[in-house]
Coordinates of C-alpha atoms and ligand atoms in Angstrom, one line a residue:
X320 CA 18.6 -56.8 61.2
X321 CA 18.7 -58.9 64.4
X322 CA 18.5 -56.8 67.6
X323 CA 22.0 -57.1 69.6
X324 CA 21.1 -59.1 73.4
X325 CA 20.9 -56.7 76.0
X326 CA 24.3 -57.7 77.6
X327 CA 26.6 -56.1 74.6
X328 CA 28.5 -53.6 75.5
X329 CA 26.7 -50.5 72.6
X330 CA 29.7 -49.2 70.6
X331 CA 29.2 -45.4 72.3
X332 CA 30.4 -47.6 75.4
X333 CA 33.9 -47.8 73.5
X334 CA 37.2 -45.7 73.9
X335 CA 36.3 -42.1 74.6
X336 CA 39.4 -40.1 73.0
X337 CA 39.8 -35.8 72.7
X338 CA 39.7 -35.0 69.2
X339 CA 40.5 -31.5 67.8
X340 CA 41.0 -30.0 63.9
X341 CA 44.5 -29.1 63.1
X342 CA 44.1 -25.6 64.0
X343 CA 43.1 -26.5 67.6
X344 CA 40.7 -24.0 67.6
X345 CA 37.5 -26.7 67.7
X346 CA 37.3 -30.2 69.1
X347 CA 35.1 -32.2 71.3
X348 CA 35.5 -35.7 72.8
X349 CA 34.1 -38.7 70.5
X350 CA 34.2 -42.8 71.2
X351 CA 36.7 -43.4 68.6
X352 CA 37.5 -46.7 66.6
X353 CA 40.6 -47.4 64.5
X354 CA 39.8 -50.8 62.7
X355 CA 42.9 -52.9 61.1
X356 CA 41.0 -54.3 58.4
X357 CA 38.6 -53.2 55.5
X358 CA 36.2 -56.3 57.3
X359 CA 36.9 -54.7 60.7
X360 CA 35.9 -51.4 59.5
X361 CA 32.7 -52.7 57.8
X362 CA 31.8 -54.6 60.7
X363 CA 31.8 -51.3 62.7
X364 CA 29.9 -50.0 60.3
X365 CA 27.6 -51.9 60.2
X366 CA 27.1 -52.4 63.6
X367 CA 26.9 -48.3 64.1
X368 CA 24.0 -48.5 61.7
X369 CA 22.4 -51.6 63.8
X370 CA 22.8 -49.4 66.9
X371 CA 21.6 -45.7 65.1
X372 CA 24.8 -44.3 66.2
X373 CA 25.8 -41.5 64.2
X374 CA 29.3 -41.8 63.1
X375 CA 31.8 -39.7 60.9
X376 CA 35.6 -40.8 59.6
X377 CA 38.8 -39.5 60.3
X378 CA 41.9 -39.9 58.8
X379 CA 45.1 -38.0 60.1
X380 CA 43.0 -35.1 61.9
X381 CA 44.6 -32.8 59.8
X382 CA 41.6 -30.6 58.3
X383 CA 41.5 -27.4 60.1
X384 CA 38.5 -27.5 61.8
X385 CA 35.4 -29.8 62.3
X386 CA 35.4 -31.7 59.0
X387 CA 36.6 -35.0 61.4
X388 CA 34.7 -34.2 64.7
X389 CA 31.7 -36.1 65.6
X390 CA 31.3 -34.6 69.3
X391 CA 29.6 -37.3 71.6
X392 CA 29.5 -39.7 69.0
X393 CA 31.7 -42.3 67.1
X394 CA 34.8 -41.5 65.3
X395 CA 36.0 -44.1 62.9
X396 CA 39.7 -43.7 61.9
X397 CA 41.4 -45.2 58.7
X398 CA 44.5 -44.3 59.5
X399 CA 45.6 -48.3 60.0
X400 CA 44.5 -49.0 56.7
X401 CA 47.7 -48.4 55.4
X402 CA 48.7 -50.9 52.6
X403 CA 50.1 -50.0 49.3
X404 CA 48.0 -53.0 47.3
X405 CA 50.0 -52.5 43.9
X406 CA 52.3 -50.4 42.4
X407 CA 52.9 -50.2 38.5
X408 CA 56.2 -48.1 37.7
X409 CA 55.6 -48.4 34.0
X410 CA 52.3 -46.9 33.7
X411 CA 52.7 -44.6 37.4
X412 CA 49.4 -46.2 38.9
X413 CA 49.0 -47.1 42.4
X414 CA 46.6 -48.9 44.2
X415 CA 46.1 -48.0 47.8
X416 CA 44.2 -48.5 51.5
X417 CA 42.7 -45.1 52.2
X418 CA 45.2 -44.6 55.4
X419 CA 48.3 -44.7 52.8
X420 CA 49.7 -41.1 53.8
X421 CA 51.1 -38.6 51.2
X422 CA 54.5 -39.3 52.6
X423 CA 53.8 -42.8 52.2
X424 CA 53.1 -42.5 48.7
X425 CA 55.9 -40.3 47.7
X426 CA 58.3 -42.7 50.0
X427 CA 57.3 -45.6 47.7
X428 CA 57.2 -44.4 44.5
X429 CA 60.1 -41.7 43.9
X430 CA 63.2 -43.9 43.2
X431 CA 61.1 -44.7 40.0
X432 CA 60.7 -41.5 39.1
X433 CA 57.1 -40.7 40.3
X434 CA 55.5 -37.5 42.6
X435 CA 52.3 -37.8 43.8
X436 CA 50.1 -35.6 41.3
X437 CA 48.8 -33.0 43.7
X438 CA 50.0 -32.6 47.2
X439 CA 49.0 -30.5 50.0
X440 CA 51.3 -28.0 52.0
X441 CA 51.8 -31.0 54.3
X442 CA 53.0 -34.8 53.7
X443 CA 50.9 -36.4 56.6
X444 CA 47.1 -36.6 55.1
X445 CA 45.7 -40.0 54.1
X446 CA 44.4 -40.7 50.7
X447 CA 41.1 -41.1 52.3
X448 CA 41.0 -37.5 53.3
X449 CA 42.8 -36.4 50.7
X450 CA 39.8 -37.7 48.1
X451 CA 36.9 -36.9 51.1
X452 CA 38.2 -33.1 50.6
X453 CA 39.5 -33.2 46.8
X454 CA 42.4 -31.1 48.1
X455 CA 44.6 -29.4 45.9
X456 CA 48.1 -28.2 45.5
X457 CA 50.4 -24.8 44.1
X458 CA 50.2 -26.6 41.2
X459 CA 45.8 -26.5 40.9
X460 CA 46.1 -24.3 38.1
X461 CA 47.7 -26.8 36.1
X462 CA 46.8 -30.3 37.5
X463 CA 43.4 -29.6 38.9
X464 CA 42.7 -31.1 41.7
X465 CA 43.6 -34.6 43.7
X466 CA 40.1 -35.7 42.5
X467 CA 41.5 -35.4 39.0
X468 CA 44.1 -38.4 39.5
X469 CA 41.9 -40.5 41.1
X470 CA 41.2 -44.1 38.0
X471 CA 38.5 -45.5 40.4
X472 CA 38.0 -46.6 44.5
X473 CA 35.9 -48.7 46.5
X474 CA 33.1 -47.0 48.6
X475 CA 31.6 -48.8 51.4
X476 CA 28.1 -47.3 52.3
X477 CA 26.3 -47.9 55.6
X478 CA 24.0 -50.4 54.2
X479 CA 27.1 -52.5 53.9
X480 CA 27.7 -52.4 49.9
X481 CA 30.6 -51.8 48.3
X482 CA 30.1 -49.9 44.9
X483 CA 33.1 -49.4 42.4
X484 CA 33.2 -46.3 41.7
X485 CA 35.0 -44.3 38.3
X486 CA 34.3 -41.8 35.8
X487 CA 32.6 -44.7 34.0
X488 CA 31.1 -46.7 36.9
X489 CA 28.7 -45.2 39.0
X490 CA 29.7 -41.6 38.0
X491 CA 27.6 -39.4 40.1
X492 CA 28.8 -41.2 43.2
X493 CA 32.4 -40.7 41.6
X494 CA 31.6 -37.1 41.1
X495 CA 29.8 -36.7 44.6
X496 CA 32.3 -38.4 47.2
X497 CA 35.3 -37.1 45.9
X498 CA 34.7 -34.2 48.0
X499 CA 32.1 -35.1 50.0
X500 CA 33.4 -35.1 53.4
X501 CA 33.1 -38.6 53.8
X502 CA 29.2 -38.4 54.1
X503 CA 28.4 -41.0 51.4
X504 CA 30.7 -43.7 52.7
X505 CA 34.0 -44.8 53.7
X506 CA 37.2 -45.3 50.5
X507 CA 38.4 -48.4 51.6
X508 CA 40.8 -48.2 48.0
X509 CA 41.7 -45.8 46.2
X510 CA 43.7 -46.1 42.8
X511 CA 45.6 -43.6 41.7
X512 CA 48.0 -42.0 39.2
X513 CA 51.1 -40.7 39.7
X514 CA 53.7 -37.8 37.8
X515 CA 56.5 -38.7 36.1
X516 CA 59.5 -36.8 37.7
X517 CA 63.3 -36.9 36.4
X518 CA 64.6 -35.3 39.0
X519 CA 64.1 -35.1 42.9
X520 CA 64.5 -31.9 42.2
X521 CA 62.3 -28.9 41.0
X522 CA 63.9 -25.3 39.8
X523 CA 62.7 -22.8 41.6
X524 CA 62.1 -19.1 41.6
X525 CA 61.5 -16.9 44.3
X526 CA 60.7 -12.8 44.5
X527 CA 59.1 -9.7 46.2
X528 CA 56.3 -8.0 44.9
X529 CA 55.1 -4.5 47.0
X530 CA 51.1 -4.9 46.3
X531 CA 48.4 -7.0 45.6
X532 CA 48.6 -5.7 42.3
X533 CA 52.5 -6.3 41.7
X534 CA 51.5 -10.2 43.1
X535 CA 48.1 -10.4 40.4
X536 CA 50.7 -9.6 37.5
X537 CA 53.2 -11.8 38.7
X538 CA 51.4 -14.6 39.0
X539 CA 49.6 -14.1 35.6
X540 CA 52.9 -13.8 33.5
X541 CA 54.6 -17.2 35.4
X542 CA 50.9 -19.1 34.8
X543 CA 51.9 -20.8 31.9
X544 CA 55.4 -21.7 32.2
X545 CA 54.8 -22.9 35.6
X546 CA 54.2 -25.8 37.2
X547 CA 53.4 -24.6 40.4
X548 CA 52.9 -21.3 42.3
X549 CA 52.4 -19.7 45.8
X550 CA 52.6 -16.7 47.1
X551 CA 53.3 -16.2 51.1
X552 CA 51.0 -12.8 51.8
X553 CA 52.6 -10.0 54.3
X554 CA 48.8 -9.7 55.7
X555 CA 49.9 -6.7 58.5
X556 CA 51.0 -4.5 55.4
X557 CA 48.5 -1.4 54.5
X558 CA 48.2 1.5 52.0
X559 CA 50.5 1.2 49.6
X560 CA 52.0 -1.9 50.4
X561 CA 48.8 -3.9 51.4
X562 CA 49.1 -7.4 49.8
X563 CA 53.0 -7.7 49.3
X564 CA 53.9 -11.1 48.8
X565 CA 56.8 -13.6 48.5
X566 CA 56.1 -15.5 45.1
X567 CA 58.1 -18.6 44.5
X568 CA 57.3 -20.7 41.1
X569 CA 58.9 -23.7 40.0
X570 CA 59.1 -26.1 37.2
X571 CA 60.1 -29.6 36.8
X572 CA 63.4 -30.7 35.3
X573 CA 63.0 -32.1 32.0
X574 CA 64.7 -35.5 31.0
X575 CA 68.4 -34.9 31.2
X576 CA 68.7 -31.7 32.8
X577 CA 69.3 -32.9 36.1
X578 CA 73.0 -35.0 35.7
X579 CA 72.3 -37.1 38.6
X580 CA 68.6 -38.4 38.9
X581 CA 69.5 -41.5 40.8
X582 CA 71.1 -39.2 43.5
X583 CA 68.2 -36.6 43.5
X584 CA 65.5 -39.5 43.3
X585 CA 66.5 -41.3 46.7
X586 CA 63.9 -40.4 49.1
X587 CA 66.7 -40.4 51.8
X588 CA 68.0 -37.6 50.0
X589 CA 64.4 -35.5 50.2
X590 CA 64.7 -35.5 54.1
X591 CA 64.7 -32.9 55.5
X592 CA 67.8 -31.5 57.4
X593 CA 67.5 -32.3 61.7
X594 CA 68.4 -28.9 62.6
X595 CA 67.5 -25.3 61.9
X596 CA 70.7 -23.2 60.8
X597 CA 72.8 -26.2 62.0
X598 CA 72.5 -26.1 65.4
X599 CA 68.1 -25.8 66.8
X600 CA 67.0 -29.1 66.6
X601 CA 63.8 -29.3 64.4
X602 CA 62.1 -30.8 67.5
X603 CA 62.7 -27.8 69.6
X604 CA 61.6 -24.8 67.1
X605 CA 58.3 -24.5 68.0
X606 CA 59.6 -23.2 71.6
X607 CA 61.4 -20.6 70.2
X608 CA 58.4 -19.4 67.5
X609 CA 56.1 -19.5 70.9
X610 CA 57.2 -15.9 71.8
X611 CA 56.7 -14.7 68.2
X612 CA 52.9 -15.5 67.7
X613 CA 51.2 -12.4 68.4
X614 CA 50.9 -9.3 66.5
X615 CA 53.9 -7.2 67.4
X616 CA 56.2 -10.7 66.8
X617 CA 54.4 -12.2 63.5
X618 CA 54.4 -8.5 61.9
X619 CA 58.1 -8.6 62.1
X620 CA 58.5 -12.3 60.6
X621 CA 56.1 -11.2 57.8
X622 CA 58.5 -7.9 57.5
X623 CA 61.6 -10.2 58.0
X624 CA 60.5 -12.4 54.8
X625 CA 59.3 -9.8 52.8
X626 CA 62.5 -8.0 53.1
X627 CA 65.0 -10.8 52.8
X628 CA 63.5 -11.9 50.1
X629 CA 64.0 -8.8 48.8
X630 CA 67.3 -8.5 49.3
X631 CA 68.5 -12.1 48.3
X632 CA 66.1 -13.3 45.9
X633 CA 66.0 -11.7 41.9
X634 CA 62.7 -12.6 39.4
X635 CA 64.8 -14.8 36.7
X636 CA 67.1 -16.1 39.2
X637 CA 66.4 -19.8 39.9
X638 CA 68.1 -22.6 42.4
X639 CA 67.1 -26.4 42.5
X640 CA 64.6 -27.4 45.5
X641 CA 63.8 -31.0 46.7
X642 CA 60.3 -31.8 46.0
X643 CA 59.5 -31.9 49.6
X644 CA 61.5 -29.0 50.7
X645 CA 59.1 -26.7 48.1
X646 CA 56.1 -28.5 48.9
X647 CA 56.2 -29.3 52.7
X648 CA 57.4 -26.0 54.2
X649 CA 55.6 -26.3 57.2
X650 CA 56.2 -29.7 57.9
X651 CA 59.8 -28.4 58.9
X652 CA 59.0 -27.1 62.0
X653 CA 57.1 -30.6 64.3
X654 CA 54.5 -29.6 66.6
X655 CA 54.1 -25.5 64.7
X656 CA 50.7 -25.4 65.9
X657 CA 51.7 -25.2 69.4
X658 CA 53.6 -22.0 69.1
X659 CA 49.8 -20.2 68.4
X660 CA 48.8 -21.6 72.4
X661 CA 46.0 -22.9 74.3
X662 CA 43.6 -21.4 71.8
X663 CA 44.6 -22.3 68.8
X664 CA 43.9 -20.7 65.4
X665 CA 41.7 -21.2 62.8
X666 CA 42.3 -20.8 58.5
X667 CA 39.9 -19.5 56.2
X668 CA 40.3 -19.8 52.8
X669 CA 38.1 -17.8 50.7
X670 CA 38.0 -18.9 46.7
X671 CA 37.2 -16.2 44.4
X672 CA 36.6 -16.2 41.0
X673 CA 39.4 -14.7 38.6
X674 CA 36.8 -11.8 37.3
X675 CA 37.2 -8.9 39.9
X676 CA 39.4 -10.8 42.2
X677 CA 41.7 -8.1 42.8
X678 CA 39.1 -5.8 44.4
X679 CA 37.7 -8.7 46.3
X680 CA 40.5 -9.7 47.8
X681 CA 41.4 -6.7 48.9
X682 CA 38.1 -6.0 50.4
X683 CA 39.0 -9.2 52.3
X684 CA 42.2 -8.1 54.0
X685 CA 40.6 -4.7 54.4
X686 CA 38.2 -6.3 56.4
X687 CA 40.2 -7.8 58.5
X688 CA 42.2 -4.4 59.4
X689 CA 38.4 -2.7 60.0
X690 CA 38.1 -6.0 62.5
X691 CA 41.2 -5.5 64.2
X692 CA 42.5 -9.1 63.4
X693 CA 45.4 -10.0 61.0
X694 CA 45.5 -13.2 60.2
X695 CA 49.4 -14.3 60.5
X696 CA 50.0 -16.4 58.2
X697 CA 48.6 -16.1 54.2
X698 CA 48.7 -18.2 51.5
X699 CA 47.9 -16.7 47.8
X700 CA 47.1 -19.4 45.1
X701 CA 45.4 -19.8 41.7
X702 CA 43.0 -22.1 40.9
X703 CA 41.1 -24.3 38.4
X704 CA 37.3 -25.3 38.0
X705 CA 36.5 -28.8 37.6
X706 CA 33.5 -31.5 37.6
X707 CA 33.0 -32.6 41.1
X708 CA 29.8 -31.9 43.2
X709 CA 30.8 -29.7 45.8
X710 CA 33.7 -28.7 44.5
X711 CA 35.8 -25.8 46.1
X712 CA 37.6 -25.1 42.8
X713 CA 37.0 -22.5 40.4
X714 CA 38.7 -20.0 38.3
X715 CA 39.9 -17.7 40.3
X716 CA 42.4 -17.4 43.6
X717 CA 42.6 -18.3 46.7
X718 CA 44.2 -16.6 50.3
X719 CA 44.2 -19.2 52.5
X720 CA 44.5 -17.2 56.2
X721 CA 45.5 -18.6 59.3
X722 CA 43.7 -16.1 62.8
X723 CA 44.8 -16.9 66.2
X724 CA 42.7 -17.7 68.5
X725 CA 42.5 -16.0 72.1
X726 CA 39.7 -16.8 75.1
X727 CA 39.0 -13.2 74.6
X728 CA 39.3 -12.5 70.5
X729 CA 36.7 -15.6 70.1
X730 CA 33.8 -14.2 69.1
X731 CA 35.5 -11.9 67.0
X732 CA 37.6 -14.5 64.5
X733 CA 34.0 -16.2 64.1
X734 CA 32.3 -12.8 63.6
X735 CA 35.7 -11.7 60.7
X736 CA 35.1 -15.4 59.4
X737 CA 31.3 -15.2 58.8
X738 CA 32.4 -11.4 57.1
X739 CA 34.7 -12.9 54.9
X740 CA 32.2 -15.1 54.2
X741 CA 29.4 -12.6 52.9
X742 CA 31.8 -11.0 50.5
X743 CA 32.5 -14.7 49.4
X744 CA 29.0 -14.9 48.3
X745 CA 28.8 -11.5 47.5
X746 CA 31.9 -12.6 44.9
X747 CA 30.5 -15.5 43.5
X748 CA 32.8 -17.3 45.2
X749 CA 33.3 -20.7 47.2
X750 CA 33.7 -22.2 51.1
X751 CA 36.3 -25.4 51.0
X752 CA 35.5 -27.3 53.8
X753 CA 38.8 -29.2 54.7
X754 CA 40.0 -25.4 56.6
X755 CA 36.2 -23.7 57.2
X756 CA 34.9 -23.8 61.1
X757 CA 32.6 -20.8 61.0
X758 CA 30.7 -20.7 57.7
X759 CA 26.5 -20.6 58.1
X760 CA 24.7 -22.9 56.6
X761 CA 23.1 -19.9 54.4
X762 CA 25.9 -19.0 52.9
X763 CA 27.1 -22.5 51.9
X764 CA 24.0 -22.9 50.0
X765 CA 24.5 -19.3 48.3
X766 CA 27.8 -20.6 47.0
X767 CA 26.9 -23.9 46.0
X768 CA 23.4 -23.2 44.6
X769 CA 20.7 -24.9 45.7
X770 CA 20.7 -27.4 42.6
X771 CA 24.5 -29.0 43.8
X772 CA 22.8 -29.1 47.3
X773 CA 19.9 -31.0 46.2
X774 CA 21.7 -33.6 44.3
X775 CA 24.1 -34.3 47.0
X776 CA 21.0 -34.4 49.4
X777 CA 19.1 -37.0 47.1
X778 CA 22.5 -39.1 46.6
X779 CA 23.0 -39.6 50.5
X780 CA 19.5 -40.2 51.3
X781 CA 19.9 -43.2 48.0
X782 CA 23.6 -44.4 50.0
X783 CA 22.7 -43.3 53.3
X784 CA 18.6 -43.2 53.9
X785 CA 18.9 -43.2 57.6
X786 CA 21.7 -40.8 57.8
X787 CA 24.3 -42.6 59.6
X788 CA 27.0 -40.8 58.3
X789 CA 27.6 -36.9 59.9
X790 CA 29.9 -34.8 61.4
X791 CA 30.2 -31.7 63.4
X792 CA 30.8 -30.2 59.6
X793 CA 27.8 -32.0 58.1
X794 CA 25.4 -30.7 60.9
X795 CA 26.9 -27.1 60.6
X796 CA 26.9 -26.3 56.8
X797 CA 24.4 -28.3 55.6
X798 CA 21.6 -29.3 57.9
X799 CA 19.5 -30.7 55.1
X800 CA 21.4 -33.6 54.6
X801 CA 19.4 -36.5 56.5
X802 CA 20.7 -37.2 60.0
X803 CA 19.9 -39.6 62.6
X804 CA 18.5 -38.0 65.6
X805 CA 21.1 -37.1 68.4
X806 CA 20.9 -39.8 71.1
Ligands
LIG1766 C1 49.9 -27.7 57.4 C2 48.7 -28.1 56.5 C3 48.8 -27.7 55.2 C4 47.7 -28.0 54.3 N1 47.8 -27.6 53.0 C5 46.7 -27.9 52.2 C6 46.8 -27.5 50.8 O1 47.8 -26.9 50.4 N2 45.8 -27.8 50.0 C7 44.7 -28.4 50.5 O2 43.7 -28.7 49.7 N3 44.6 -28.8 51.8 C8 45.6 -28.5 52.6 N4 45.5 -28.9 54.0 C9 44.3 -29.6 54.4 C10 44.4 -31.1 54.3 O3 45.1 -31.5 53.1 C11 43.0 -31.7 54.2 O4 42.3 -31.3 55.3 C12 42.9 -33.2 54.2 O5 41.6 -33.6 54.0 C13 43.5 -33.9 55.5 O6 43.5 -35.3 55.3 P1 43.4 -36.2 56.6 O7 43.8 -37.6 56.2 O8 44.0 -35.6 57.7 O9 41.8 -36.2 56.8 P2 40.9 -35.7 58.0 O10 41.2 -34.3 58.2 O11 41.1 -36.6 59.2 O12 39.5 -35.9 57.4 C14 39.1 -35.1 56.3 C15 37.7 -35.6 55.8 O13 37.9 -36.8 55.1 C16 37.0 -37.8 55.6 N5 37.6 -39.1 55.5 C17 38.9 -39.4 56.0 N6 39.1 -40.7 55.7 C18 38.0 -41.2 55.0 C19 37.7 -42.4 54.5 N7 38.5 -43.5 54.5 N8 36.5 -42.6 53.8 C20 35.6 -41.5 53.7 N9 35.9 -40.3 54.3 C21 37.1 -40.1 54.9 C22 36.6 -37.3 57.0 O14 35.3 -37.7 57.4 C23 36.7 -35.8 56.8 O15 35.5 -35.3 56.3 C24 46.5 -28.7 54.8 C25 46.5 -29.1 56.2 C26 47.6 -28.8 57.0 C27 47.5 -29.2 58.4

C-alpha cells in the first residue's frame, strides 16, 4: 500500500474526545471518528491499517465498561450510520445501518405490529453493538439471544473486504462476530427479524418472594407460560431473607385480546410520561436519587420495593404494560448514572449454569457481605445456551449487580469482582463482556476453554493478521489475540 507524504496530518492527529463505559467507572481519552457513510468508514479503515493505528468501534457507549475504549488510540463510532435500508411488514424483516438504535427500530416498525425480538433493559444501543455483544433480553429463556434474529450482515474487515455473512454464508464468521466485540470487523448491515405483536401492550405480573429460594421456584413454575421474566434482587437482605426479590413476568396479548390494537400500537402512545408522580420532571430525578446512592439510602429503596410490592402486588393478579414501560425501566429516569457520583459504578453479571445455581449464587451475594460491598442494584434472569463462539449464554441464571464506585472503595470492587469471578469458574460458569471491567485474562479462558479461544484467535489472525482491531477489553481478557504494537 503506498506510503502517505510526510505532510498528512496521521489520523492519531484527529479529534481527541473523553470516552467512558456506561457505568463511568473506566474511561480514557481516544482520537475519535464518527464517519457518515459505509465508504467514509471504510476509508478510515483503511487508512488506520495504512498508518498501524490500532483502532476499536463504538456505538452508543453504552456497555458498562471498556468493551468501547481504545485509550490513546482511535475510536471509530457508527452511531451516524443510522438508515433503516428496508422494511418488510409482511414477513417482519428489516434491513438496517449498524447505528439504527433499539428505539429506532421499535419507533419504525410497531404501528405494524412488530417488537424488536430481544431488547435490552435500555432503548439507546445500536444494532452494531447490540450483534458485537449478542445481548439478550428477560425474555433469553425463550428467544435466545439477539444473535438468534439476526438472517445475515455485511462485515467489513481491515483488509478492506466485505464478506456476507449468515448461517449459510461464511458461518464461522457468522458464529464468531456475533459477539465478538467488534474484533473481526465493523457490521456495516445488519438484517434482522422482527416479533409479531397485537398489542402495544404486554400483561403483566408482578410479586414478592422472601428468599433466593422462594425466587428459584417462582421463576421455574412461570418458565413456560412466560414470555419474559426478571426479578429486581433486595441485595442488602441477609439470613433468612437474603435474595428476596421483586418478580414481574409477562406475556403477550394474543390476536383479539387487546380491543384496541391501533390505539395500543401508536408509538406515541409507548412514551413515556414527562413527569414522575405528576409533578418531578423526568429531567430532574436524578438530583433527587443523588442523596439516595449510598448504603444507608439504597437499603431503604431496596426495602421500599420489596415491601410495596408486597403490599400492592398478588401472584395471579395481572395489569397491561406498554412494551417500553416493562422493558425500559431505567430509561425513565435521564442521566441515572449521575446520581452514583464522580466515581461511578461498575455491573457484574456473573452467568451460572442451572445445576447448583442456587448455592452458587448465594455464595455470590455472601461474598459480597464478607467484602463489605452491596451492590445496589440486582438483576435476576434466566438464560438459554446457544451456538455462537464466545457466547455468554448458557443454561442457567444470571444476577446482573451494579457496585458503586468511591476513590477510596476502588481497589475493593475490583478485588469482590475478580472473587465473583473465581466462583464463576469455580461454577462452570461464564463472563459477558458488554458489563465486565475487572475479569483476568485467566479466568476468561477458564470459562471459555481454551478450544473457543483458539478458534476465535485463528479467525482474527485469517480477518485481521496484523491486528488492527482492539480495545481496552480485547488487551485485558484476551491478550492472545494478535495486536499491533502500542505506538
Ligand atoms: C441501562 C442499561 C441496561 C442494559 N441492559 C442490558 C440487558 O438487559 N441485556 C444485555 O445483554 N445488555 C444490556 N445492556 C448492555 C448493552 O445492551 C450492550 O452493552 C450493548 O452492546 C450496547 O450497545 P452500544 O451500541 O452502546 O455499543 P457500545 O457499548 O458502544 O459497543 C459495544 C461493542 O460493540 C462493538 N461495536 C459497536 N458498533 C460496532 C460495529 N458497527 N461493528 C463492529 N463492532 C461494533 C464495540 O467495539 C464494542 O465492543 C444494558 C446497558 C445499559 C446502559
Amino acid at each position: 500500500m503506498a506510503r502517505r507524504s510526510s505532510g498528512t496530518r496521521r489520523l492519531n492527529q484527529g479529534p481527541r474526545a473523553a470516552l467512558d463505559g456506561f457505568g463511568r467507572a473506566v474511561g480514557s481519552a481516544a482520537v475519535r471518528y464518527v464517519p457518515e457513510s459505509t465508504d467514509a468508514l471504510r476509508a478510515l479503515v483503511l487508512r488506520a491499517a495504512e498508518e498501524r493505528q490500532p483502532l476499536a468501534f463504538r456505538g452508543a457507549g453504552r456497555s458498562y465498561g471498556d468493551a468501547a475504549l481504545n485509550g490513546g488510540h482511535l475510536v471509530v463510532d457508527t452511531c451516524q450510520l443510522d438508515r433503516v435500508l428496508s422494511w418488510d411488514p409482511a414477513t417482519g424483516v428489516i434491513d438496517v445501518q449498524p447505528g439504527v438504535t433499539i428505539e429506532g427500530l421499535w419507533r419504525h416498525t410497531l404501528a405494524d405490529g412488530y417488537w424488536p425480538s430481544v431488547v435490552p433493559g435500555t432503548m439507546f444501543p445500536t444494532v452494531g453493538g447490540c450483534v458485537a455483544m449478542n445481548i439478550h433480553g428477560k425474555n433469553h429463556f425463550r428467544a435466545g439471544p439477539f444473535g438468534d434474529h439476526v438472517l445475515d450482515f455485511d462485515l467489513l474487515t481491515p483488509t478492506g473486504e466485505t464478506l456476507r455473512c449468515s448461517p449459510e454464508q461464511n458461518a464461522d464468521v457468522f458464529r464468531a462476530a456475533i459477539g465478538g466485540f467488534g474484533m473481526l470487523g465493523a457490521l456495516t448491515r445488519v438484517r434482522l427479524g422482527l416479533h409479531r405483536v397485537h398489542s402495544g401492550n404486554l400483561r403483566v405480573e408482578g410479586l414478592a418472594v422472601p428468599n433466593l429460594d422462594a425466587l428459584f421456584e417462582a421463576f421455574d413454575a412461570r418458565l413456560p407460560e412466560a414470555d419474559y421474566l426478571v426479578g429486581w434482587t433486595d441485595l442488602f437482605a441477609r439470613g433468612r431473607g437474603l435474595g428476596r426479590s421483586v418478580i414481574h413476568a409477562a406475556r403477550h396479548l394474543a390476536p383479539g385480546e387487546d380491543p384496541d390494537p391501533r390505539r395500543t400500537l401508536d408509538p406515541d402512545a409507548q412514551d413515556l410520561p414527562d413527569r414522575f408522580f405528576g409533578v418531578v420532571p423526568r429531567g430532574l430525578m436524578w438530583k433527587l436519587l443523588r442523596p439516595w446512592v449510598n448504603d444507608l439510602g439504597m437499603r431503604l429503596v431496596n426495602l421500599a420495593k420489596y415491601t410495596s410490592s408486597r403490599l400492592l402486588e398478588r401472584p395471579g393478579r395481572t395489569v397491561l404494560q406498554s412494551h417500553v414501560a416493562f422493558a425500559f425501566l431505567l430509561d425513565y429516569v435521564p442521566r441515572w448514572r449521575d446520581a452514583y457520583g464522580l466515581g461511578g459504578f461498575i455491573q457484574v453479571q456473573p452467568f451460572i449454569p442451572a445445576d447448583g445455581a442456587r448455592q452458587t449464587m448465594r455464595r455470590i451475594i455472601e461474598t459480597c457481605h464478607a467484602h463489605d460491598l452491596v451492590p445496589y442494584l440486582g438483576v435476576f434472569k434466566r438464560h438459554r445456551p446457544d451456538d455462537f463462539l464466545l457466547s455468554h449464554a448458557l443454561d442457567g441464571y444470571s444476577m446482573a449487580m451494579d457496585l458503586r464506585v468511591t476513590a477510596r472503595n476502588r481497589e475493593r470492587v475490583w478485588e469482590l469482582g475478580r472473587a465473583i469471578g473465581d466462583i464463576v469458574v469455580d461454577a462452570g460458569g461464564r463472563f459477558y463482556f458488554a458489563k465486565d471491567a475487572v475479569a483476568r485474562p485467566d479466568q476468561v479462558l477458564a470459562t471459555f476453554g481454551p478450544e473457543r479461544i483458539d478458534t476465535f484467535v485463528a479467525l482474527k489472525r485469517r480477518l485481521d493478521p496484523d491486528g488492527l482491531l482492539s480495545s481496552e477489553l480485547s488487551r485485558r481478557v484476551l491478550p492472545q489475540l494478535p495486536g499491533l504494537p502500542a505506538a
